[in-house]
Short mmCIF file of C-alpha atoms in Angstrom, two decimals:
data_model
loop_
_atom_site.label_atom_id
_atom_site.label_comp_id
_atom_site.label_asym_id
_atom_site.label_seq_id
_atom_site.Cartn_x
_atom_site.Cartn_y
_atom_site.Cartn_z
CA UNK A 13 -8.18 311.75 15.23
CA UNK A 14 -4.47 311.44 14.50
CA UNK A 15 -3.73 314.14 16.63
CA UNK A 16 -5.64 312.67 19.50
CA UNK A 17 -4.05 309.78 19.47
CA UNK A 18 -0.35 311.24 18.96
CA UNK A 19 -0.94 312.79 22.28
CA UNK A 20 -0.87 310.25 24.82
CA UNK A 21 1.71 308.22 22.71
CA UNK A 22 4.16 311.26 23.18
CA UNK A 23 3.23 311.80 26.76
CA UNK A 24 4.19 307.84 27.56
CA UNK A 25 7.38 308.05 25.40
CA UNK A 26 8.26 311.22 27.43
CA UNK A 27 7.29 309.33 30.62
CA UNK A 28 9.69 306.30 29.66
CA UNK A 29 12.43 308.48 28.69
CA UNK A 30 12.42 310.20 31.81
CA UNK A 31 12.62 307.14 34.08
CA UNK A 32 15.05 305.38 31.93
CA UNK A 33 17.13 309.07 32.48
CA UNK A 34 16.57 308.62 36.17
CA UNK A 35 17.39 305.05 36.47
CA UNK A 36 20.93 305.62 34.56
CA UNK A 37 21.74 308.42 37.07
CA UNK A 38 20.73 306.16 39.89
CA UNK A 39 23.33 303.19 38.02
CA UNK A 40 26.15 306.08 37.90
CA UNK A 41 25.81 307.16 41.09
CA UNK A 42 25.48 304.18 42.95
CA UNK A 43 28.57 302.74 40.93
CA UNK A 44 30.76 305.20 41.18
CA UNK A 45 30.15 305.41 45.32
CA UNK A 46 30.46 301.49 45.07
CA UNK A 47 33.87 301.61 43.46
CA UNK A 48 35.11 304.36 45.95
CA UNK A 49 34.25 301.87 48.65
CA UNK A 50 35.85 298.88 47.03
CA UNK A 51 39.05 300.57 45.97
CA UNK A 52 41.97 301.32 47.86
CA UNK A 53 42.37 305.30 46.87
CA UNK A 54 40.10 306.59 49.39
CA UNK A 55 40.34 307.06 53.56
CA UNK A 56 36.92 306.11 53.76
CA UNK A 57 37.94 302.65 52.24
CA UNK A 58 40.70 302.07 54.91
CA UNK A 59 38.12 303.10 57.71
CA UNK A 60 35.42 300.83 56.23
CA UNK A 61 37.84 298.10 56.36
CA UNK A 62 38.03 298.52 59.75
CA UNK A 63 34.56 298.38 60.47
CA UNK A 64 33.97 295.53 57.94
CA UNK A 65 36.00 293.19 61.03
CA UNK A 66 34.22 294.30 63.39
CA UNK A 67 30.43 295.45 62.63
CA UNK A 68 30.36 294.63 58.67
CA UNK A 69 29.16 297.60 57.60
CA UNK A 70 31.14 298.09 54.65
CA UNK A 71 29.16 294.73 53.68
CA UNK A 72 26.16 296.41 54.02
CA UNK A 73 26.43 299.52 52.00
CA UNK A 74 28.28 297.38 49.29
CA UNK A 75 24.99 295.10 49.09
CA UNK A 76 22.89 298.53 49.21
CA UNK A 77 25.37 300.00 46.27
CA UNK A 78 24.73 296.70 44.43
CA UNK A 79 20.85 296.54 44.47
CA UNK A 80 20.28 299.73 43.63
CA UNK A 81 21.70 299.39 39.61
CA UNK A 82 20.48 295.98 39.78
CA UNK A 83 16.97 297.15 40.49
CA UNK A 84 17.54 300.48 38.02
CA UNK A 85 17.79 297.62 35.14
CA UNK A 86 15.29 295.74 36.39
CA UNK A 87 12.92 298.95 36.08
CA UNK A 88 14.16 299.88 32.86
CA UNK A 89 13.60 296.08 31.49
CA UNK A 90 10.25 296.39 32.83
CA UNK A 91 9.38 298.90 30.43
CA UNK A 92 9.69 296.73 27.30
CA UNK A 93 9.44 293.51 29.10
CA UNK A 94 7.05 293.01 31.83
CA UNK A 95 8.22 290.77 34.73
CA UNK A 96 6.44 291.49 37.67
CA UNK A 97 7.82 289.05 39.99
CA UNK A 98 11.65 290.56 38.76
CA UNK A 99 9.88 293.81 40.42
CA UNK A 100 8.96 292.51 42.94
CA UNK A 101 11.79 290.64 44.31
CA UNK A 102 14.44 293.36 43.28
CA UNK A 103 12.03 296.13 45.23
CA UNK A 104 11.66 293.84 48.03
CA UNK A 105 15.88 292.76 48.31
CA UNK A 106 16.62 296.79 48.30
CA UNK A 107 13.77 297.72 50.63
CA UNK A 108 14.68 295.26 53.36
CA UNK A 109 18.54 296.44 52.72
CA UNK A 110 17.48 300.01 53.56
CA UNK A 111 15.78 298.97 56.65
CA UNK A 112 19.60 297.69 57.86
CA UNK A 113 21.11 300.41 56.67
CA UNK A 114 18.85 302.50 59.05
CA UNK A 115 19.28 300.56 61.82
CA UNK A 116 22.98 300.82 61.08
CA UNK A 117 22.93 304.68 61.01
CA UNK A 118 20.81 304.61 64.04
CA UNK A 119 23.57 302.33 65.76
CA UNK A 120 26.12 304.38 65.09
CA UNK A 121 24.48 307.55 66.22
CA UNK A 122 24.17 305.86 69.64
CA UNK A 123 28.06 304.72 69.45
CA UNK A 124 28.95 308.42 68.96
CA UNK A 125 26.63 308.99 71.79
CA UNK A 126 28.64 306.64 73.95
CA UNK A 127 25.50 304.79 74.57
CA UNK A 128 27.54 301.18 73.39
CA UNK A 129 30.71 301.91 74.70
CA UNK A 130 30.83 299.05 77.27
CA UNK A 131 29.53 296.48 75.32
CA UNK A 132 32.44 298.05 72.34
CA UNK A 133 35.16 298.20 74.55
CA UNK A 134 34.90 294.40 75.67
CA UNK A 135 35.22 293.23 71.53
CA UNK A 136 38.60 294.58 71.90
CA UNK A 137 42.13 292.90 72.87
CA UNK A 138 44.96 293.81 74.63
CA UNK A 139 48.20 292.16 74.58
CA UNK A 140 51.05 293.48 77.40
CA UNK A 141 52.43 296.49 75.42
CA UNK A 142 49.92 296.75 72.97
CA UNK A 143 47.74 299.60 73.76
CA UNK A 144 45.67 299.98 70.20
CA UNK A 145 42.85 297.76 70.13
CA UNK A 146 41.99 295.89 66.62
CA UNK A 147 42.81 292.73 64.61
CA UNK A 148 45.20 290.30 64.93
CA UNK A 149 47.43 290.05 61.79
CA UNK A 150 47.82 293.72 60.69
CA UNK A 151 51.42 293.79 62.14
CA UNK A 152 51.53 298.00 61.69
CA UNK A 153 52.84 300.49 64.23
CA UNK A 154 54.77 297.49 65.92
CA UNK A 155 52.11 296.10 67.19
CA UNK A 156 50.24 293.08 66.56
CA UNK A 157 46.82 294.24 67.13
CA UNK A 158 47.01 297.53 65.50
CA UNK A 159 44.74 297.83 62.07
CA UNK A 160 45.84 300.41 59.53
CA UNK A 161 43.23 303.10 60.19
CA UNK A 162 44.63 303.13 63.93
CA UNK A 163 48.23 303.90 62.90
CA UNK A 164 48.34 307.64 63.23
CA UNK A 165 46.97 307.22 66.94
CA UNK A 166 50.00 304.98 68.00
CA UNK A 167 51.44 306.97 70.56
CA UNK A 168 47.84 307.57 72.29
CA UNK A 169 46.55 305.52 75.36
CA UNK A 170 43.91 302.60 74.13
CA UNK A 171 40.82 304.79 75.42
CA UNK A 172 41.72 307.93 73.55
CA UNK A 173 41.57 306.09 70.23
CA UNK A 174 38.61 304.28 70.33
CA UNK A 175 37.20 307.72 71.50
CA UNK A 176 38.84 308.95 67.83
CA UNK A 177 38.00 306.11 66.00
CA UNK A 178 34.63 306.36 66.94
CA UNK A 179 34.41 309.79 66.47
CA UNK A 180 35.73 309.26 62.61
CA UNK A 181 33.89 306.41 61.81
CA UNK A 182 30.43 308.76 62.53
CA UNK A 183 32.35 311.95 60.68
CA UNK A 184 33.37 310.15 57.95
CA UNK A 185 30.66 307.25 57.50
CA UNK A 186 27.49 309.41 58.29
CA UNK A 187 27.50 311.74 55.25
CA UNK A 188 28.55 308.12 52.90
CA UNK A 189 25.41 306.59 54.40
CA UNK A 190 23.18 309.20 54.15
CA UNK A 191 23.44 309.44 50.51
CA UNK A 192 23.38 305.74 50.15
CA UNK A 193 19.95 305.69 51.69
CA UNK A 194 18.59 308.60 49.81
CA UNK A 195 19.61 306.78 46.75
CA UNK A 196 18.26 303.90 47.86
CA UNK A 197 14.71 305.28 48.99
CA UNK A 198 14.46 307.04 45.70
CA UNK A 199 15.04 303.98 43.61
CA UNK A 200 12.39 301.81 45.91
CA UNK A 201 9.79 304.19 45.48
CA UNK A 202 10.43 303.83 41.52
CA UNK A 203 10.18 299.89 41.85
CA UNK A 204 7.02 300.08 43.63
CA UNK A 205 5.69 302.73 41.17
CA UNK A 206 6.74 300.27 38.25
CA UNK A 207 5.09 297.62 40.29
CA UNK A 208 1.67 299.62 40.78
CA UNK A 209 1.51 300.26 37.09
CA UNK A 210 2.11 296.98 36.54
CA UNK A 211 -0.70 295.61 38.54
CA UNK A 212 -2.96 298.49 37.13
CA UNK A 213 -2.58 296.96 34.08
CA UNK A 214 -3.06 293.57 34.91
CA UNK A 215 0.08 291.96 34.53
CA UNK A 216 0.00 289.98 37.72
CA UNK A 217 -3.74 288.54 37.24
#
């Protein structure tokens, strides 16, 4: 009798241990990526700093990365303290962020393919000798409208600079966005899995 009862208990503990370990890995990975995005040490930050002013891509990625550890913590808490509404809210928020992230990836792909070139060009301002598009107030390369990531292209015409920036944006952001999307999807699956377990246990009743 005792052995028959110990089997499911050990299995349940192993399941909880695996779930907590997976959530811990998610927290470490998402926090590391978030720190890389918010520091000045990486080229990706300089690129995202430019996109932050124009497309708000960096805020979307940071929000998704921040939602991943929050959802992970909610999942771990639900192992001991069953708070179904917390699970639903956390999983729902990250699901919405993932939809926005997918739309962002599609949009960057279209931008790379030249579909949005006309709309993209209209968002820039050139003033006299300023052939480098960007945001006012950056004051680099001798231009008032040249943001830091474009300084290396200071001696090129505006059209070539924009084309190069789009290419760099695609190459440097797509792997990062794809990794964040993968982490987010995994976290969403875990979240809905926990919600399903709580539902079966009658917590929502």
